[in-house]
Amino acid sequence: MTDPTPRTTPAPGLRERKKQRTRDALIRAALELFTEQGYEETTIDEIAEAVDVSQRTFFRYFANKQEVVFAVQDMIEARFLDELRARPAAEPPLTALRSAVMTAWDDIGQTIASTVPVDLHMRSYRMIESTPALIAAHLRRSTELEEQIAQLVARREGLDVDADPRPRVLVAAFSGVMRVAGKVWGEGHDCSVAAIREVTESYLDHIGPAIETHWRRG
Amino acid sequence: MTDPTPRTTPAPGLRERKKQRTRDALIRAALELFTEQGYEETTIDEIAEAVDVSQRTFFRYFANKQEVVFAVQDMIEARFLDELRARPAAEPPLTALRSAVMTAWDDIGQTIASTVPVDLHMRSYRMIESTPALIAAHLRRSTELEEQIAQLVARREGLDVDADPRPRVLVAAFSGVMRVAGKVWGEGHDCSVAAIREVTESYLDHIGPAIETHWRRG
DNA sequence: TTGTCAACTGTCAGTGGCTGACATTAGCCT
DNA sequence: AGGCTAATGTCAGCCACTGACAGTTGACAA
């Protein structure tokens, strides 16, 4: 009766599905509470109670209170990095970054929205930017992600990140643009995925021509 | 008997001096413990006990555990901002920044060293860079300081930070260089103030000519 | 189907960061 | 000297987080 040949994942059993549901519920409940009454004002006990699990269980899914806030970002970033790794090596670096972002955003429409509605994600973004402790965490995460991207870009081009400054510079510029795009989206009223796609695309168009000189010595 | 006409400060009484001593002792003890056994591994109780005050008193001097780590940086930054404000308006922006840094470092030799030995300060710097929670806090503080500097630079030049991108760009470049200089100093073995002065100066020399075009419309 | 194993969860007790309330001490000022 | 007020100690309590132990529940083989 059961089909034991799924495409890639090894058939998630009942246990795995249950775990996933609990995790998703915790994220949703946490973000809902955080955005409604504030991050500091929300207790882990409240979150756990909303999902009807023990406080201890919360900490079995998330190492700390901050982690649940960035769970969605984690998914998006992981997807982005995967896409980036999958881009053909022949593609110029900025083009690869751009394509990866776009593909990632498209997938988010399906994958993420099933966990957390897009507008909740947007409200969370605003909450992060207005909570000192989360701003700090966000900055740290950003620098770590930048470093990862720089490493990937360098490998694509066969360069050494420490010897050649161009990967880090490109990634810095790219990240700066992405950051501004995210900010503009967060301040706007359009919570759709299409909106952030649009904004990102137009912003990337601006730096594109300016940087996209031929890297690889011909 | 008492001289009621000090130059600027209104004659610190016994109470004030005592407070200052307690605060300094707390900072010294905290940094000493942090650098020796680690930040997370050190308890507020330990710090308080080392200075022979109650835990509650610690929290009357510092809002939280992180604050004591950055107390010295706070002094340095405050001094730097003061110097920057005092620079003549005729000076080109980068020159003003450079002069302010140099003067600040010179003062640190006297002012800060009396609170915390320079080598302890250097060890603290290394500890911060290797403690995730402190890295995050450090990044947030840095962006806030950058914003303040950008505001000051903009005012000097009679510009609007939101309308003209140049202040923020200059400050970003300046901060980047300062950051690298700090890193290089932290990795080196020379804990003297002269060393960091030297490093800073040489690094600033590099970007100087590149950016120092005439800003003010002549 | 059943029984075993391992994973998931709840409970409990405890640590450490942090705060409010209240009493006590100690510098300041007349 | 004595009143005022700031600084401190004490205590009780909240909340984030953790280890230990026990109970429950999927997974999997006999």
Coordinates of C-alpha atoms (C1' of nucleotides) in Angstrom, one line a residue:
Chain A
M1 CA 0.0 0.0 0.0
T2 CA 2.6 2.5 1.0
D3 CA 5.0 3.8 -1.6
P4 CA 8.6 3.2 -0.4
T5 CA 10.2 5.1 -3.3
P6 CA 9.9 8.8 -2.8
R7 CA 12.1 11.0 -5.0
T8 CA 14.9 12.1 -2.6
T9 CA 13.8 11.9 1.1
P10 CA 13.7 8.5 2.6
A11 CA 10.0 8.4 3.3
P12 CA 9.2 10.4 6.5
G13 CA 7.4 8.1 8.9
L14 CA 4.7 9.1 11.4
R15 CA 7.3 10.1 14.0
E16 CA 9.1 12.4 11.7
R17 CA 5.9 14.0 10.5
K18 CA 4.8 14.6 14.1
K19 CA 8.1 16.2 14.9
Q20 CA 7.8 18.5 11.9
R21 CA 4.3 19.5 12.9
T22 CA 5.4 20.3 16.5
R23 CA 8.3 22.3 15.3
D24 CA 6.2 24.3 12.8
A25 CA 3.6 24.9 15.4
L26 CA 6.2 26.2 17.8
I27 CA 7.6 28.6 15.2
R28 CA 4.2 29.9 14.3
A29 CA 3.0 30.3 17.9
A30 CA 6.3 32.0 18.9
L31 CA 6.2 34.5 16.0
E32 CA 2.6 35.2 16.5
L33 CA 3.1 35.9 20.2
F34 CA 6.4 37.9 19.6
T35 CA 4.8 40.1 17.0
E36 CA 1.7 40.7 19.0
Q37 CA 3.1 41.4 22.5
G38 CA 6.8 41.8 21.9
Y39 CA 9.8 39.5 22.1
E40 CA 10.9 40.3 25.6
E41 CA 7.3 40.3 26.9
T42 CA 6.7 36.8 25.7
T43 CA 7.6 33.8 27.8
I44 CA 8.8 30.4 26.6
D45 CA 6.1 29.0 28.8
E46 CA 3.5 30.9 26.9
I47 CA 4.8 29.6 23.6
A48 CA 4.9 26.0 24.9
E49 CA 1.5 26.3 26.4
A50 CA 0.0 27.6 23.1
V51 CA 1.3 24.5 21.4
D52 CA 0.5 22.3 24.4
V53 CA 3.9 20.9 25.0
S54 CA 6.2 21.3 28.0
Q55 CA 8.8 24.1 28.2
R56 CA 11.5 21.4 28.1
T57 CA 10.3 20.3 24.7
F58 CA 10.7 23.8 23.3
F59 CA 14.3 23.7 24.3
R60 CA 14.7 20.3 22.6
Y61 CA 13.7 21.9 19.3
F62 CA 15.5 25.2 19.7
A63 CA 18.7 25.9 21.6
N64 CA 17.5 29.2 22.9
K65 CA 14.8 31.8 22.6
Q66 CA 16.5 33.6 19.8
E67 CA 16.8 30.6 17.6
V68 CA 13.0 30.2 17.0
V69 CA 13.0 33.8 15.7
F70 CA 15.4 33.0 13.0
A71 CA 14.1 29.6 12.1
V72 CA 12.4 30.9 8.9
Q73 CA 15.5 32.9 7.8
D74 CA 17.5 29.7 8.3
M75 CA 15.3 27.8 5.9
I76 CA 15.5 30.6 3.3
E77 CA 19.2 31.0 3.6
A78 CA 19.8 27.2 3.4
R79 CA 17.7 27.2 0.2
F80 CA 19.7 30.1 -1.2
L81 CA 23.0 28.5 -0.5
D82 CA 21.8 25.3 -2.1
E83 CA 20.7 27.1 -5.2
L84 CA 24.0 29.0 -5.3
R85 CA 26.0 25.7 -5.2
A86 CA 23.8 24.4 -8.0
R87 CA 24.5 27.3 -10.4
P88 CA 26.7 26.4 -13.3
A89 CA 30.3 27.4 -12.8
A90 CA 30.4 29.2 -16.2
E91 CA 28.0 31.8 -14.9
P92 CA 29.5 35.1 -13.7
P93 CA 29.5 35.4 -9.9
L94 CA 26.9 38.2 -9.6
T95 CA 24.6 36.5 -12.0
A96 CA 24.8 33.3 -10.0
L97 CA 24.0 35.2 -6.8
R98 CA 21.1 36.9 -8.5
S99 CA 19.7 33.7 -9.9
A100 CA 20.1 31.9 -6.6
V101 CA 18.1 34.6 -4.8
M102 CA 15.3 34.6 -7.3
T103 CA 15.0 30.8 -7.3
A104 CA 15.1 30.8 -3.5
W105 CA 12.3 33.4 -3.3
D106 CA 10.1 31.4 -5.7
D107 CA 10.5 28.3 -3.6
I108 CA 9.7 30.2 -0.5
G109 CA 6.3 31.0 -1.9
Q110 CA 5.6 27.3 -1.6
T111 CA 7.9 25.9 1.1
I112 CA 7.9 28.6 3.7
A113 CA 4.4 29.8 3.3
S114 CA 3.2 26.4 4.4
T115 CA 5.0 26.9 7.7
V116 CA 4.5 30.6 8.3
P117 CA 2.3 32.9 6.3
V118 CA 4.3 35.6 4.4
D119 CA 2.7 38.5 6.3
L120 CA 3.7 36.9 9.6
H121 CA 7.2 36.6 8.3
M122 CA 7.1 40.3 7.4
R123 CA 5.9 41.3 10.8
S124 CA 8.6 39.2 12.3
Y125 CA 11.2 41.1 10.2
R126 CA 9.9 44.4 11.6
M127 CA 10.0 43.0 15.1
I128 CA 13.6 41.9 14.8
E129 CA 14.6 45.4 13.6
S130 CA 13.0 47.0 16.6
T131 CA 14.4 44.6 19.3
P132 CA 18.0 45.4 20.3
A133 CA 18.9 41.8 21.3
L134 CA 17.6 40.6 18.0
I135 CA 19.3 43.3 16.0
A136 CA 22.6 42.1 17.5
A137 CA 21.8 38.5 16.6
H138 CA 20.7 39.4 13.2
L139 CA 24.0 41.3 12.5
R140 CA 26.1 38.4 13.6
R141 CA 24.1 35.9 11.5
S142 CA 24.5 38.2 8.5
T143 CA 28.3 38.4 8.8
E144 CA 28.4 34.6 9.1
L145 CA 26.3 34.2 6.0
E146 CA 28.4 36.7 4.1
E147 CA 31.5 34.7 4.9
Q148 CA 29.9 31.5 3.7
I149 CA 28.8 33.1 0.4
A150 CA 32.2 34.6 -0.1
Q151 CA 33.8 31.2 0.3
L152 CA 31.4 29.7 -2.2
V153 CA 32.0 32.5 -4.7
A154 CA 35.7 32.1 -4.3
R155 CA 35.5 28.4 -4.9
R156 CA 33.5 28.9 -8.0
E157 CA 36.1 31.2 -9.4
G158 CA 39.0 29.2 -8.1
L159 CA 40.2 32.0 -5.9
D160 CA 41.5 32.2 -2.3
V161 CA 39.3 34.4 -0.2
D162 CA 42.3 35.6 1.9
A163 CA 44.5 36.3 -1.0
D164 CA 42.1 37.9 -3.4
P165 CA 39.8 40.6 -2.0
R166 CA 37.2 40.5 -4.8
P167 CA 35.0 37.7 -3.5
R168 CA 34.5 39.4 -0.2
V169 CA 34.0 42.8 -1.8
L170 CA 31.4 41.5 -4.2
V171 CA 29.6 39.7 -1.5
A172 CA 29.7 42.8 0.7
A173 CA 28.1 44.9 -2.0
F174 CA 25.6 42.2 -2.8
S175 CA 24.7 41.8 0.9
G176 CA 24.4 45.5 1.3
V177 CA 21.9 45.7 -1.6
M178 CA 20.0 42.7 -0.2
R179 CA 19.8 44.4 3.2
V180 CA 18.4 47.6 1.8
A181 CA 16.0 45.7 -0.3
G182 CA 14.8 43.8 2.7
K183 CA 14.4 47.1 4.6
V184 CA 12.4 48.7 1.9
W185 CA 10.1 45.7 1.7
G186 CA 9.7 45.7 5.4
E187 CA 8.6 49.3 5.4
G188 CA 6.2 48.8 2.6
H189 CA 2.7 47.5 2.8
D190 CA 2.8 44.8 0.2
C191 CA 3.4 41.5 2.1
S192 CA 3.4 39.3 -1.0
V193 CA 6.4 37.3 -2.1
A194 CA 6.0 38.9 -5.5
A195 CA 6.7 42.3 -3.9
I196 CA 10.0 41.3 -2.3
R197 CA 11.0 39.6 -5.5
E198 CA 10.3 42.7 -7.4
V199 CA 12.2 45.0 -5.1
T200 CA 15.2 42.6 -4.9
E201 CA 15.3 42.3 -8.7
S202 CA 15.3 46.1 -9.3
Y203 CA 17.9 46.7 -6.7
L204 CA 20.2 44.1 -8.0
D205 CA 19.8 45.6 -11.5
H206 CA 21.4 48.7 -10.2
I207 CA 24.7 47.3 -9.1
G208 CA 24.8 44.7 -11.8
P209 CA 26.3 46.6 -14.6
A210 CA 28.6 48.5 -12.3
I211 CA 30.4 45.4 -11.0
E212 CA 30.0 42.9 -13.7
T213 CA 33.3 43.3 -15.3
H214 CA 35.1 40.2 -16.6
W215 CA 36.7 38.5 -13.6
R216 CA 38.2 35.5 -15.1
R217 CA 41.4 36.4 -17.1
G218 CA 40.5 35.6 -20.6
Chain B
M1 CA 40.3 75.0 53.3
T2 CA 38.7 73.3 50.3
D3 CA 39.2 74.8 46.9
P4 CA 35.7 75.3 45.4
T5 CA 37.1 76.3 41.9
P6 CA 38.3 73.3 40.0
R7 CA 38.8 73.8 36.3
T8 CA 35.9 71.9 34.9
T9 CA 34.5 69.2 37.2
P10 CA 32.7 70.3 40.3
A11 CA 35.2 68.8 42.8
P12 CA 34.5 65.1 43.3
G13 CA 33.7 64.5 46.9
L14 CA 34.5 61.3 48.8
R15 CA 31.2 59.7 47.8
E16 CA 32.0 60.2 44.1
R17 CA 35.5 59.0 44.4
K18 CA 34.4 55.9 46.2
K19 CA 31.8 55.2 43.4
Q20 CA 34.5 55.6 40.8
R21 CA 36.8 53.2 42.6
T22 CA 34.1 50.6 42.9
R23 CA 33.2 50.8 39.3
D24 CA 36.8 50.6 38.2
A25 CA 37.4 47.6 40.5
L26 CA 34.3 45.9 39.0
I27 CA 35.5 46.4 35.5
R28 CA 39.0 45.2 36.3
A29 CA 37.8 42.2 38.2
A30 CA 35.3 41.3 35.5
L31 CA 37.8 41.5 32.7
E32 CA 40.4 39.6 34.6
L33 CA 37.9 36.8 35.3
F34 CA 36.5 36.8 31.8
T35 CA 39.8 36.6 30.1
E36 CA 41.1 33.9 32.5
Q37 CA 38.2 31.5 32.6
G38 CA 35.9 32.7 29.9
Y39 CA 32.8 34.9 29.7
E40 CA 30.1 32.4 30.0
E41 CA 32.0 30.5 32.7
T42 CA 32.2 33.6 34.9
T43 CA 29.4 34.4 37.3
I44 CA 28.3 37.8 38.4
D45 CA 28.5 36.5 41.9
E46 CA 32.2 35.8 41.4
I47 CA 32.8 39.3 40.1
A48 CA 30.9 40.9 43.0
E49 CA 32.7 38.7 45.5
A50 CA 36.1 39.6 44.1
V51 CA 35.3 43.3 44.7
D52 CA 33.5 42.5 47.9
V53 CA 30.2 44.0 47.0
S54 CA 26.7 42.4 46.6
Q55 CA 25.5 41.1 43.3
R56 CA 22.8 43.7 43.4
T57 CA 25.4 46.5 43.5
F58 CA 26.9 45.1 40.3
F59 CA 23.7 45.6 38.6
R60 CA 23.4 49.1 39.9
Y61 CA 26.6 50.0 38.0
F62 CA 26.0 47.9 34.9
A63 CA 22.6 47.2 33.3
N64 CA 23.7 43.7 32.4
K65 CA 26.6 41.3 32.1
Q66 CA 27.6 42.5 28.7
E67 CA 27.9 46.1 29.6
V68 CA 30.9 45.7 31.8
V69 CA 32.7 44.1 28.9
F70 CA 32.3 47.2 26.8
A71 CA 32.9 49.7 29.6
V72 CA 36.4 50.5 28.4
Q73 CA 35.3 50.8 24.7
D74 CA 32.7 53.2 25.9
M75 CA 35.3 55.5 27.4
I76 CA 37.4 55.3 24.3
E77 CA 34.5 56.0 22.0
A78 CA 33.2 58.9 24.1
R79 CA 36.6 60.4 24.1
F80 CA 36.8 60.0 20.3
L81 CA 33.5 61.6 19.7
D82 CA 34.4 64.5 21.9
E83 CA 37.6 65.0 20.0
L84 CA 35.8 64.8 16.7
R85 CA 33.3 67.4 17.8
A86 CA 36.2 69.6 18.8
R87 CA 38.0 69.5 15.4
P88 CA 37.9 72.7 13.4
A89 CA 35.1 72.8 10.8
A90 CA 37.6 73.8 8.1
E91 CA 39.4 70.4 8.4
P92 CA 38.5 67.9 5.7
P93 CA 36.3 65.1 7.1
L94 CA 38.8 62.2 6.9
T95 CA 41.5 64.4 8.4
A96 CA 39.2 65.3 11.3
L97 CA 38.4 61.6 11.9
R98 CA 42.1 60.7 11.8
S99 CA 43.1 63.4 14.2
A100 CA 40.3 62.5 16.6
V101 CA 41.4 58.9 16.6
M102 CA 45.0 59.8 17.3
T103 CA 44.2 62.2 20.1
A104 CA 41.9 59.7 21.6
W105 CA 44.6 57.0 21.6
D106 CA 47.1 59.4 23.2
D107 CA 44.6 60.2 26.0
I108 CA 43.9 56.5 26.5
G109 CA 47.5 56.0 27.4
Q110 CA 46.8 58.1 30.5
T111 CA 43.1 57.9 31.2
I112 CA 42.3 54.3 30.4
A113 CA 45.5 52.7 31.6
S114 CA 44.7 53.9 35.1
T115 CA 41.5 51.9 35.0
V116 CA 42.6 48.9 33.0
P117 CA 46.1 47.9 32.0
V118 CA 46.5 48.0 28.2
D119 CA 47.4 44.3 27.9
L120 CA 44.2 43.4 29.8
H121 CA 42.3 45.5 27.3
M122 CA 43.9 43.6 24.5
R123 CA 43.1 40.3 26.0
S124 CA 39.5 41.4 26.4
Y125 CA 39.4 42.3 22.8
R126 CA 40.4 38.8 21.8
M127 CA 37.9 37.4 24.2
I128 CA 35.1 39.4 22.6
E129 CA 36.0 38.2 19.2
S130 CA 35.8 34.6 20.4
T131 CA 32.6 34.7 22.2
P132 CA 29.5 34.6 20.0
A133 CA 27.2 36.6 22.3
L134 CA 29.8 39.3 22.6
I135 CA 30.5 39.3 18.8
A136 CA 26.8 40.1 18.3
A137 CA 26.8 42.9 20.9
H138 CA 30.0 44.3 19.4
L139 CA 28.6 44.4 15.9
R140 CA 25.5 46.2 17.1
R141 CA 27.5 48.7 19.0
S142 CA 29.7 49.3 16.0
T143 CA 26.8 50.1 13.7
E144 CA 25.4 52.5 16.3
L145 CA 28.7 54.2 16.6
E146 CA 29.0 54.5 12.8
E147 CA 25.6 56.1 12.7
Q148 CA 26.7 58.7 15.3
I149 CA 29.9 59.4 13.5
A150 CA 28.0 59.8 10.2
Q151 CA 25.7 62.3 11.8
L152 CA 28.6 64.3 13.1
V153 CA 30.4 64.3 9.8
A154 CA 27.3 65.4 8.0
R155 CA 26.7 68.2 10.4
R156 CA 30.3 69.4 10.0
E157 CA 29.8 69.5 6.2
G158 CA 26.3 70.9 6.4
L159 CA 24.9 67.8 4.7
D160 CA 21.8 65.7 5.3
V161 CA 22.8 62.1 6.0
D162 CA 19.7 60.8 4.3
A163 CA 20.0 62.9 1.2
D164 CA 23.7 62.7 0.6
P165 CA 25.3 59.2 0.8
R166 CA 28.8 60.5 1.2
P167 CA 28.9 60.8 5.0
R168 CA 27.8 57.2 5.5
V169 CA 30.1 55.9 2.8
L170 CA 33.1 57.7 4.2
V171 CA 32.3 56.5 7.7
A172 CA 31.8 53.0 6.5
A173 CA 35.2 53.0 4.9
F174 CA 36.8 54.6 7.9
S175 CA 35.2 52.1 10.2
G176 CA 36.2 49.2 8.0
V177 CA 39.8 50.3 8.2
M178 CA 39.6 50.8 12.0
R179 CA 38.1 47.4 12.3
V180 CA 40.9 45.8 10.4
A181 CA 43.5 47.8 12.3
G182 CA 42.0 46.6 15.6
K183 CA 42.1 43.0 14.4
V184 CA 45.7 43.2 13.3
W185 CA 46.7 44.7 16.6
G186 CA 44.7 42.0 18.5
E187 CA 46.5 39.3 16.6
G188 CA 50.0 40.8 17.2
H189 CA 52.1 40.6 20.3
D190 CA 52.8 44.2 21.0
C191 CA 50.3 45.3 23.7
S192 CA 51.5 48.9 23.8
V193 CA 49.4 51.9 23.0
A194 CA 52.2 53.0 20.7
A195 CA 51.6 49.8 18.7
I196 CA 48.0 50.3 18.0
R197 CA 48.7 54.0 17.2
E198 CA 51.2 52.9 14.7
V199 CA 49.0 50.3 13.0
T200 CA 46.0 52.7 12.9
E201 CA 48.1 55.5 11.4
S202 CA 49.5 53.4 8.7
Y203 CA 46.2 51.9 7.8
L204 CA 44.5 55.3 7.6
D205 CA 47.3 56.4 5.4
H206 CA 46.2 53.9 2.8
I207 CA 42.7 55.1 2.3
G208 CA 43.5 58.7 2.9
P209 CA 44.6 59.7 -0.6
A210 CA 42.1 57.5 -2.3
I211 CA 39.1 59.3 -0.7
E212 CA 40.3 62.7 0.2
T213 CA 38.9 64.5 -2.8
H214 CA 37.5 68.0 -2.3
W215 CA 34.0 67.6 -0.9
R216 CA 32.8 71.1 -0.3
R217 CA 31.8 72.8 -3.6
G218 CA 34.5 75.5 -4.0
Chain C
dT1 C1' 0.6 -9.6 16.7
dT2 C1' 3.7 -8.9 20.0
dG3 C1' 7.7 -7.6 22.2
dT4 C1' 12.0 -5.1 22.2
dC5 C1' 14.5 -1.0 21.3
dA6 C1' 15.2 3.7 20.6
dA7 C1' 13.4 8.2 20.2
dC8 C1' 10.3 11.7 22.0
dT9 C1' 8.3 13.8 25.9
dG10 C1' 7.1 15.4 30.7
dT11 C1' 8.4 16.3 35.4
dC12 C1' 11.4 18.0 38.7
dA13 C1' 15.1 20.3 40.7
dG14 C1' 18.6 23.5 40.2
dT15 C1' 21.7 27.4 38.3
dG16 C1' 22.4 32.0 36.7
dG17 C1' 21.0 36.6 34.9
dC18 C1' 18.2 40.2 36.3
dT19 C1' 14.6 43.2 39.0
dG20 C1' 11.5 45.4 42.6
dA21 C1' 10.8 46.4 47.4
dC22 C1' 12.4 47.6 51.7
dA23 C1' 15.7 48.4 55.4
dT24 C1' 20.3 50.0 56.5
dT25 C1' 24.4 52.5 56.1
dA26 C1' 27.2 56.4 55.1
dG27 C1' 28.6 60.8 52.7
dC28 C1' 26.8 65.6 52.5
dC29 C1' 25.1 70.0 54.0
dT30 C1' 23.1 73.3 57.3
Chain D
dA1 C1' 24.9 67.3 65.8
dG2 C1' 21.2 66.1 63.1
dG3 C1' 18.4 65.7 59.0
dC4 C1' 18.5 64.5 54.0
dT5 C1' 19.6 61.6 50.4
dA6 C1' 22.4 58.6 47.7
dA7 C1' 24.6 54.0 47.9
dT8 C1' 24.4 49.5 49.5
dG9 C1' 22.8 44.9 51.4
dT10 C1' 19.1 41.6 51.9
dC11 C1' 15.4 39.1 50.3
dA12 C1' 12.1 37.3 47.4
dG13 C1' 10.9 36.3 42.9
dC14 C1' 10.7 35.9 37.5
dC15 C1' 12.6 33.9 33.5
dA16 C1' 16.0 31.5 30.4
dC17 C1' 18.2 27.3 30.3
dT18 C1' 20.0 22.5 31.7
dG19 C1' 20.7 17.7 33.6
dA20 C1' 18.6 13.6 35.3
dC21 C1' 15.2 10.4 35.5
dA22 C1' 10.9 8.2 34.2
dG23 C1' 7.0 7.5 31.2
dT24 C1' 5.2 7.2 26.5
dT25 C1' 5.0 6.1 21.8
dG26 C1' 6.6 5.1 17.0
dA27 C1' 9.7 1.7 14.5
dC28 C1' 11.0 -2.7 13.4
dA29 C1' 11.9 -7.7 13.8
dA30 C1' 10.5 -12.2 15.3

